[in-house]
């Protein structure tokens, strides 16, 4: 599987996440009031609405919680990549709090992909941008 031409929009709310990827780190917002970790980035905590959020690192390994195999390209840019696997990866931060991230599952045959599979982060560089994907661990 290949990734090409996938672009993202960077905003004031998610640029910390994207910048951390270039250092091969995954960071998510952690609420300093209730300790909820959230992904995707937001301006307030999705649990208690506090705006006291700090970015904290996540481990780079997790478990494939769910996935789908995309056979029909959602746009022209993705057409060369089909079929590809889009997964929900569950990462335990070490304290029992889990965060779920959406990402492509790469460098593993589609037939091998299964829920519960251990995965590790990989940081493909596409043109000038570091992205996040996961591969079999
Ligand atoms: Zn909170």
XYZ file of N, CA and C and ligand atoms in Angstrom:
412
model
N 0.833 -1.193 0.000
C 0.000 0.000 0.000
C 0.868 1.242 0.000
N 0.388 2.262 -0.580
C 1.095 3.510 -0.761
C 0.248 4.675 -0.281
N 0.885 5.713 0.118
C 0.168 6.946 0.444
C 0.731 8.037 -0.445
N -0.128 8.721 -1.137
C 0.338 9.849 -1.945
C -0.710 10.940 -1.941
N -0.243 12.125 -2.101
C -1.136 13.273 -2.327
C -2.160 13.500 -1.231
N -1.872 13.080 -0.022
C -2.815 13.290 1.064
C -2.396 14.556 1.802
N -3.237 15.527 1.795
C -2.940 16.818 2.405
C -3.864 17.044 3.590
N -3.403 17.844 4.514
C -4.242 18.171 5.657
C -4.278 19.678 5.840
N -5.288 20.123 6.520
C -5.385 21.525 6.876
C -4.816 21.709 8.270
N -3.918 22.662 8.413
C -3.364 22.961 9.726
C -4.015 24.227 10.247
N -4.407 24.163 11.508
C -5.028 25.319 12.133
C -4.296 25.589 13.437
N -4.704 26.642 14.123
C -4.094 26.941 15.421
C -4.369 25.825 16.422
N -5.402 25.013 16.193
C -5.756 23.962 17.143
C -5.018 22.655 16.891
N -4.601 22.420 15.661
C -3.967 21.125 15.404
C -2.505 21.222 14.999
N -1.945 22.418 14.883
C -0.567 22.526 14.396
C 0.440 21.891 15.358
N 0.160 21.872 16.660
C 1.075 21.223 17.612
C 1.156 19.731 17.305
N 0.008 19.122 17.023
C -0.028 17.701 16.666
C 0.825 17.441 15.428
N 0.615 18.218 14.377
C 1.355 17.998 13.125
C 2.840 18.284 13.292
N 3.195 19.297 14.059
C 4.611 19.594 14.285
C 5.291 18.467 15.061
N 4.598 17.869 16.028
C 5.172 16.763 16.795
C 5.453 15.560 15.897
N 4.598 15.332 14.909
C 4.838 14.206 13.999
C 6.191 14.334 13.312
N 6.607 15.544 13.017
C 7.902 15.724 12.350
C 9.060 15.355 13.273
N 8.805 15.263 14.585
C 9.804 14.792 15.552
C 9.549 13.331 15.916
N 8.685 12.663 15.144
C 8.292 11.269 15.371
C 7.714 11.069 16.768
N 6.849 11.997 17.146
C 6.109 11.931 18.405
C 4.624 12.073 18.108
N 3.811 11.438 18.942
C 2.360 11.635 18.880
C 1.962 12.369 20.148
N 1.336 13.524 20.001
C 0.860 14.272 21.158
C -0.648 14.468 21.037
N -1.304 14.439 22.178
C -2.740 14.713 22.220
C -2.998 15.683 23.356
N -4.143 16.342 23.270
C -4.524 17.270 24.328
C -4.964 16.481 25.558
N -4.482 16.925 26.719
C -4.898 16.346 27.990
C -5.510 17.450 28.835
N -6.733 17.212 29.297
C -7.424 18.188 30.134
C -6.784 18.186 31.523
N -6.382 19.354 31.986
C -5.730 19.456 33.289
C -6.750 19.453 34.433
N -8.024 19.536 34.097
C -9.074 19.498 35.110
C -9.534 18.064 35.371
N -9.838 17.313 34.295
C -10.395 15.960 34.493
C -9.491 14.860 33.933
N -8.332 15.216 33.356
C -7.326 14.282 32.829
C -7.780 13.520 31.579
N -8.899 13.897 30.987
C -9.314 13.287 29.726
C -8.304 13.617 28.638
N -7.967 12.620 27.840
C -7.140 12.849 26.661
C -8.064 12.829 25.457
N -7.847 13.751 24.544
C -8.753 13.804 23.409
C -8.018 13.951 22.090
N -8.560 13.277 21.128
C -8.130 13.397 19.747
C -9.389 13.290 18.908
N -9.618 14.204 18.108
C -8.867 15.267 17.502
C -8.805 16.505 18.415
N -7.895 17.426 18.108
C -7.757 18.623 18.925
C -9.008 19.510 18.883
N -9.316 20.100 20.023
C -10.477 20.993 20.133
C -10.088 22.175 21.020
N -10.948 23.178 21.078
C -10.634 24.353 21.891
C -10.972 24.136 23.355
N -11.840 23.164 23.663
C -12.186 22.841 25.048
C -12.231 21.331 25.214
N -12.203 20.884 26.473
C -12.302 19.460 26.790
C -13.684 18.943 26.384
N -13.706 17.796 25.716
C -14.993 17.252 25.271
C -15.766 16.593 26.410
N -15.143 16.480 27.594
C -15.834 15.866 28.727
C -16.358 16.904 29.712
N -15.478 17.884 30.109
C -15.893 18.827 31.158
C -15.909 20.283 30.671
N -15.574 20.507 29.415
C -15.594 21.836 28.786
C -14.534 22.791 29.335
N -13.576 22.301 30.087
C -12.475 23.152 30.539
C -11.622 23.562 29.336
N -11.055 24.752 29.407
C -10.120 25.142 28.350
C -8.666 25.007 28.809
N -8.455 24.349 29.946
C -7.103 24.120 30.466
C -6.558 22.821 29.879
N -6.082 22.908 28.650
C -5.606 21.741 27.909
C -4.105 21.853 27.691
N -3.399 20.735 27.874
C -1.964 20.699 27.580
C -1.687 19.516 26.670
N -0.646 19.662 25.856
C -0.256 18.590 24.939
C 0.665 17.617 25.648
N 0.370 16.328 25.560
C 1.210 15.301 26.180
C 1.480 14.196 25.170
N 2.654 13.570 25.308
C 3.054 12.486 24.408
C 2.267 11.212 24.688
N 2.029 10.477 23.631
C 1.460 9.131 23.732
C 2.536 8.112 23.379
N 2.422 6.883 23.889
C 3.299 5.816 23.390
C 3.088 5.629 21.890
N 4.073 5.062 21.232
C 4.001 4.904 19.782
C 3.483 3.543 19.362
N 3.017 2.755 20.313
C 2.458 1.444 20.002
C 1.030 1.374 20.528
N 0.229 0.594 19.837
C -1.166 0.455 20.227
C -1.765 -0.794 19.622
N -3.082 -0.806 19.575
C -3.812 -1.974 19.098
C -4.842 -1.509 18.074
N -4.980 -2.282 17.014
C -5.984 -1.942 16.008
C -7.360 -2.294 16.558
N -8.148 -1.283 16.814
C -9.462 -1.458 17.424
C -10.512 -1.787 16.377
N -10.416 -1.135 15.224
C -11.375 -1.346 14.144
C -10.732 -0.881 12.848
N -11.262 -1.344 11.735
C -10.716 -0.875 10.453
C -11.729 -1.080 9.342
N -11.464 -0.403 8.263
C -12.228 -0.628 7.044
C -11.253 -0.654 5.878
N -11.608 -1.400 4.873
C -10.807 -1.439 3.651
C -11.514 -0.579 2.625
N -10.808 0.452 2.195
C -11.396 1.405 1.252
C -11.103 0.919 -0.161
N -12.167 0.604 -0.883
C -12.030 0.129 -2.265
C -12.406 1.198 -3.281
N -13.219 2.156 -2.841
C -13.672 3.210 -3.749
C -13.058 4.525 -3.295
N -12.301 5.138 -4.161
C -11.600 6.366 -3.813
C -12.571 7.494 -3.488
N -12.364 8.169 -2.337
C -13.246 9.291 -2.013
C -12.981 10.518 -2.875
N -11.824 10.575 -3.510
C -11.515 11.689 -4.407
C -10.416 11.252 -5.362
N -10.169 12.080 -6.349
C -9.169 11.777 -7.374
C -7.786 11.525 -6.766
N -7.440 12.284 -5.711
C -6.113 12.174 -5.113
C -5.863 10.798 -4.492
N -6.899 10.153 -4.020
C -6.744 8.861 -3.359
C -6.815 7.681 -4.339
N -7.205 7.959 -5.573
C -7.446 6.882 -6.518
C -6.267 5.912 -6.655
N -5.006 6.408 -6.744
C -3.888 5.464 -6.899
C -3.685 4.562 -5.671
N -4.286 4.899 -4.536
C -4.017 4.165 -3.296
C -4.983 3.014 -3.033
N -6.123 2.998 -3.673
C -7.104 1.966 -3.360
C -6.646 0.606 -3.873
N -6.919 -0.491 -3.169
C -7.534 -0.496 -1.847
C -6.513 -0.158 -0.763
N -6.977 0.513 0.299
C -6.114 0.799 1.438
C -6.915 0.611 2.710
N -6.193 0.531 3.832
C -6.830 0.258 5.116
C -6.828 1.528 5.954
N -8.005 1.908 6.421
C -8.161 3.015 7.357
C -8.550 2.400 8.700
N -7.750 2.683 9.726
C -7.966 2.028 11.004
C -8.235 2.981 12.145
N -8.820 2.433 13.183
C -8.945 3.120 14.466
C -7.963 2.415 15.396
N -6.952 3.155 15.828
C -5.906 2.593 16.679
C -6.125 3.084 18.103
N -6.139 2.133 19.024
C -6.334 2.453 20.440
C -4.969 2.419 21.121
N -4.622 3.527 21.767
C -3.345 3.622 22.469
C -3.617 3.879 23.940
N -3.058 3.019 24.780
C -3.148 3.183 26.233
C -1.985 4.068 26.667
N -2.270 5.131 27.393
C -1.207 6.079 27.762
C -0.340 5.579 28.909
N -0.637 4.392 29.424
C 0.139 3.826 30.520
C -0.558 3.961 31.858
N -1.580 4.810 31.907
C -2.321 4.977 33.160
C -3.726 4.388 33.042
N -3.951 3.661 31.952
C -5.268 3.073 31.744
C -6.196 3.931 30.914
N -5.751 5.147 30.572
C -6.558 6.017 29.717
C -6.218 5.690 28.265
N -7.242 5.431 27.473
C -7.028 5.088 26.072
C -7.454 6.241 25.169
N -6.701 6.393 24.108
C -7.015 7.384 23.084
C -7.162 6.638 21.771
N -8.151 7.015 20.984
C -8.339 6.393 19.682
C -7.968 7.381 18.593
N -7.131 6.915 17.662
C -6.672 7.739 16.553
C -7.074 7.077 15.237
N -7.460 7.863 14.281
C -7.730 7.365 12.935
C -6.462 7.519 12.121
N -6.084 6.470 11.418
C -4.886 6.565 10.590
C -4.884 5.425 9.576
N -4.061 5.588 8.551
C -3.879 4.511 7.593
C -3.031 3.417 8.217
N -3.318 2.186 7.842
C -2.519 1.029 8.243
C -1.710 0.644 7.007
N -0.382 0.697 7.128
C 0.463 0.571 5.942
C 1.472 -0.558 6.101
N 2.055 -0.930 4.963
C 3.137 -1.914 4.908
C 2.754 -3.256 5.517
N 1.507 -3.613 5.375
C 1.036 -4.937 5.774
C -0.039 -5.327 4.757
N -0.056 -6.597 4.361
C -1.049 -6.991 3.363
C -2.447 -6.907 3.952
N -3.400 -6.589 3.128
C -4.784 -6.448 3.580
C -5.265 -7.742 4.244
N -4.814 -8.865 3.738
C -5.249 -10.146 4.297
C -4.765 -10.348 5.731
N -3.685 -9.696 6.093
C -3.130 -9.853 7.445
C -3.773 -8.933 8.478
N -4.451 -7.909 8.030
C -5.006 -6.912 8.952
C -6.168 -7.517 9.723
N -6.127 -7.391 11.044
C -7.227 -7.873 11.868
C -7.323 -7.049 13.145
N -8.529 -6.956 13.680
C -8.699 -6.220 14.930
C -7.910 -6.914 16.028
N -7.392 -6.132 16.955
C -6.574 -6.665 18.033
C -5.099 -6.747 17.670
N -4.786 -6.524 16.399
C -3.394 -6.577 15.936
C -2.582 -5.477 16.620
N -1.400 -5.820 17.104
C -0.506 -4.817 17.685
C 0.092 -3.991 16.551
N 0.096 -2.691 16.732
C 0.610 -1.788 15.695
C 1.567 -0.777 16.320
N 2.428 -0.249 15.489
C 3.331 0.815 15.932
C 3.254 1.954 14.936
N 3.532 3.137 15.439
C 3.454 4.329 14.600
C 4.587 4.360 13.594
N 4.290 4.903 12.453
C 5.290 5.186 11.443
C 4.972 6.588 10.910
N 5.970 7.251 10.406
C 5.801 8.668 10.081
C 6.184 8.922 8.628
N 5.329 8.513 7.706
C 5.650 8.738 6.285
C 5.764 10.224 5.983
N 6.741 10.555 5.188
C 6.903 11.942 4.755
C 6.383 12.046 3.329
N 5.391 12.894 3.165
C 4.782 13.102 1.859
C 5.075 14.526 1.438
N 5.893 14.632 0.397
C 6.384 15.941 -0.019
C 7.047 16.619 1.181
N 6.520 17.725 1.674
C 7.163 18.433 2.774
C 6.483 18.180 4.111
N 5.614 17.173 4.176
C 4.792 17.011 5.371
C 4.964 15.620 5.985
N 5.201 15.584 7.311
C 5.243 14.311 8.023
C 3.825 13.941 8.409
N 3.458 12.696 8.144
C 2.108 12.231 8.449
C 2.186 11.072 9.430
N 1.037 10.598 9.851
C 0.975 9.486 10.806
C 0.284 8.299 10.158
N 0.889 7.149 10.313
C 0.268 5.895 9.903
C 0.718 4.854 10.923
N 0.153 3.672 10.841
C 0.554 2.595 11.728
C 0.843 1.365 10.886
N 1.732 0.520 11.397
C 2.067 -0.716 10.733
C 2.081 -1.838 11.760
N 2.051 -3.072 11.279
C 2.044 -4.235 12.159
C 3.294 -4.230 13.018
N 3.120 -4.568 14.301
C 4.221 -4.520 15.266
C 4.642 -5.922 15.648
Zn -11.895 17.881 31.138
